[in-house]
Amino acid sequence: MQFAKSKNSYVIRLEKDEEIIESLEKFCKSNAVKSANLWAIGAVLWAELGFYHLDKKEYSFKKLNSPLEIASLIGNVSQADGKPFLHIHAVFADENFNCIGGHLKEAMVGATCEVHLVDFEKNIERKYDSETGLKLLDCALIS
Ligand code: ZN
């Protein structure tokens, strides 16, 4: 990974064989980023996407075991249980230009992953919501 900072935003280049979620969690910890918006393009060797079933309050997951373009990746960073919490959705394109998308569980960088991250410079917490079964952003807890 390499990165550059300008004011409150970062350009981050993730390299081949770096896992996207884990790498960005580490980046946020080591740069004291408590909350942020981020987006990226690039390519992955494989990825795993999730779909949340609100009625069952659980995710189902699908592993994509081939190289894919990151056609679009967008998400945010907040805090949950004292740690960075990354919520990212992504659309991937295959060699036939077909797209598939969803909630990003894991993805391994292929050629590169070019991330732009804007630090919100506040602490935004997530709080468990029993109605959805998810840890939702709690804007009342911004400090
Ligand atoms: Zn999601």
Coordinates of C-alpha atoms and ligand atoms in Angstrom, one line a residue:
M1 CA 0.0 0.0 0.0
Q2 CA 1.1 3.5 -0.6
F3 CA -0.8 6.7 -0.1
A4 CA -0.7 10.5 -0.3
K5 CA -2.6 13.0 1.8
S6 CA -3.9 16.5 0.9
K7 CA -5.9 18.3 3.6
N8 CA -8.5 15.8 4.8
S9 CA -8.4 13.5 1.8
Y10 CA -6.2 10.6 0.8
V11 CA -5.3 8.8 -2.4
I12 CA -4.4 5.2 -1.6
R13 CA -3.0 2.6 -3.9
L14 CA -3.6 -1.0 -2.8
E15 CA -1.3 -3.5 -4.4
K16 CA -1.7 -7.0 -5.8
D17 CA -2.6 -9.6 -3.1
E18 CA -3.8 -7.1 -0.5
E19 CA -7.3 -7.8 0.8
I20 CA -9.3 -4.6 0.4
I21 CA -11.4 -4.5 3.7
E22 CA -8.5 -5.6 5.9
S23 CA -6.1 -3.2 4.3
L24 CA -8.4 -0.2 4.6
E25 CA -9.2 -1.1 8.3
K26 CA -5.4 -1.1 9.0
F27 CA -5.1 2.2 7.1
C28 CA -7.8 3.9 9.2
K29 CA -6.3 2.6 12.4
S30 CA -2.8 3.8 11.6
N31 CA -3.9 7.2 10.3
A32 CA -6.5 7.8 13.0
V33 CA -9.4 8.0 10.5
K34 CA -12.6 7.7 12.6
S35 CA -15.1 8.2 9.8
A36 CA -14.8 8.8 6.1
N37 CA -16.4 8.3 2.7
L38 CA -14.5 6.4 0.1
W39 CA -14.6 5.2 -3.5
A40 CA -12.4 3.1 -5.7
I41 CA -11.7 1.5 -9.0
G42 CA -9.3 -1.2 -10.0
A43 CA -9.3 -4.9 -10.4
V44 CA -9.5 -8.0 -8.1
L45 CA -8.4 -11.6 -8.3
W46 CA -11.6 -12.7 -6.5
A47 CA -14.3 -11.2 -4.4
E48 CA -17.1 -12.2 -2.0
L49 CA -20.4 -10.3 -2.0
G50 CA -23.3 -10.4 0.4
F51 CA -27.0 -9.8 0.2
Y52 CA -28.9 -8.9 3.4
H53 CA -32.2 -10.7 3.9
L54 CA -34.1 -8.3 6.1
D55 CA -36.8 -10.8 6.9
K56 CA -34.3 -13.4 8.2
K57 CA -31.8 -10.7 9.4
E58 CA -28.9 -12.5 7.8
Y59 CA -26.6 -12.3 4.9
S60 CA -26.2 -14.8 2.1
F61 CA -22.8 -14.7 0.4
K62 CA -21.5 -15.4 -3.1
K63 CA -17.8 -16.0 -3.9
L64 CA -16.7 -14.8 -7.3
N65 CA -13.6 -16.9 -8.1
S66 CA -12.2 -15.1 -11.2
P67 CA -10.4 -11.9 -12.0
L68 CA -12.8 -8.9 -12.2
E69 CA -12.7 -5.2 -12.9
I70 CA -13.9 -3.0 -10.0
A71 CA -16.4 -1.1 -12.0
S72 CA -17.4 0.9 -9.0
L73 CA -16.8 0.6 -5.2
I74 CA -18.3 3.0 -2.7
G75 CA -18.5 3.0 1.0
N76 CA -18.0 4.6 4.4
V77 CA -15.9 4.3 7.5
S78 CA -17.3 4.6 11.0
Q79 CA -16.6 3.1 14.4
A80 CA -18.2 0.0 16.0
D81 CA -17.0 -1.6 19.2
G82 CA -13.9 0.7 19.3
K83 CA -12.7 -0.4 15.8
P84 CA -13.0 0.9 12.3
F85 CA -16.1 -0.4 10.6
L86 CA -16.0 -0.4 6.8
H87 CA -19.3 -0.6 4.9
I88 CA -18.6 -1.0 1.2
H89 CA -20.7 -1.9 -1.8
A90 CA -19.2 -2.8 -5.1
V91 CA -20.0 -3.6 -8.7
F92 CA -17.6 -6.0 -10.5
A93 CA -17.4 -6.6 -14.3
D94 CA -16.2 -9.9 -15.9
E95 CA -14.4 -10.4 -19.2
N96 CA -17.8 -10.5 -21.0
F97 CA -18.6 -7.1 -19.5
N98 CA -21.4 -8.6 -17.3
C99 CA -21.7 -6.9 -13.9
I100 CA -22.6 -8.2 -10.5
G101 CA -22.8 -6.2 -7.3
G102 CA -23.6 -6.2 -3.6
H103 CA -22.3 -5.7 -0.1
L104 CA -18.5 -6.3 -0.2
K105 CA -17.3 -9.0 2.3
E106 CA -13.8 -9.5 1.0
A107 CA -11.8 -8.9 -2.2
M108 CA -8.2 -9.6 -3.2
V109 CA -6.6 -6.8 -5.3
G110 CA -5.4 -7.9 -8.7
A111 CA -3.4 -5.3 -10.8
T112 CA -4.3 -2.4 -8.5
C113 CA -7.0 -0.7 -6.4
E114 CA -7.1 3.1 -6.5
V115 CA -9.0 4.5 -3.5
H116 CA -9.9 8.0 -2.8
L117 CA -10.9 8.5 0.9
V118 CA -12.2 11.7 2.5
D119 CA -11.8 11.9 6.3
F120 CA -14.9 13.3 7.9
E121 CA -12.7 14.2 10.9
K122 CA -15.4 13.3 13.4
N123 CA -16.1 10.1 15.3
I124 CA -19.2 8.4 14.0
E125 CA -20.4 5.3 15.9
R126 CA -22.6 2.5 14.8
K127 CA -25.3 1.2 17.1
Y128 CA -27.1 -2.2 16.9
D129 CA -30.7 -1.8 15.7
S130 CA -33.0 -4.7 16.7
E131 CA -35.5 -4.0 14.0
T132 CA -33.0 -4.6 11.1
G133 CA -30.5 -6.7 13.0
L134 CA -27.7 -4.4 11.7
K135 CA -25.3 -2.0 13.3
L136 CA -26.6 1.3 11.8
L137 CA -24.9 4.7 11.7
D138 CA -26.0 6.7 14.7
C139 CA -25.7 10.4 13.8
A140 CA -26.6 11.3 17.4
L141 CA -23.3 9.9 18.5
I142 CA -21.2 12.1 16.3
S143 CA -18.4 13.7 18.4
Ligands
ZN1 ZN -24.1 -3.3 2.9

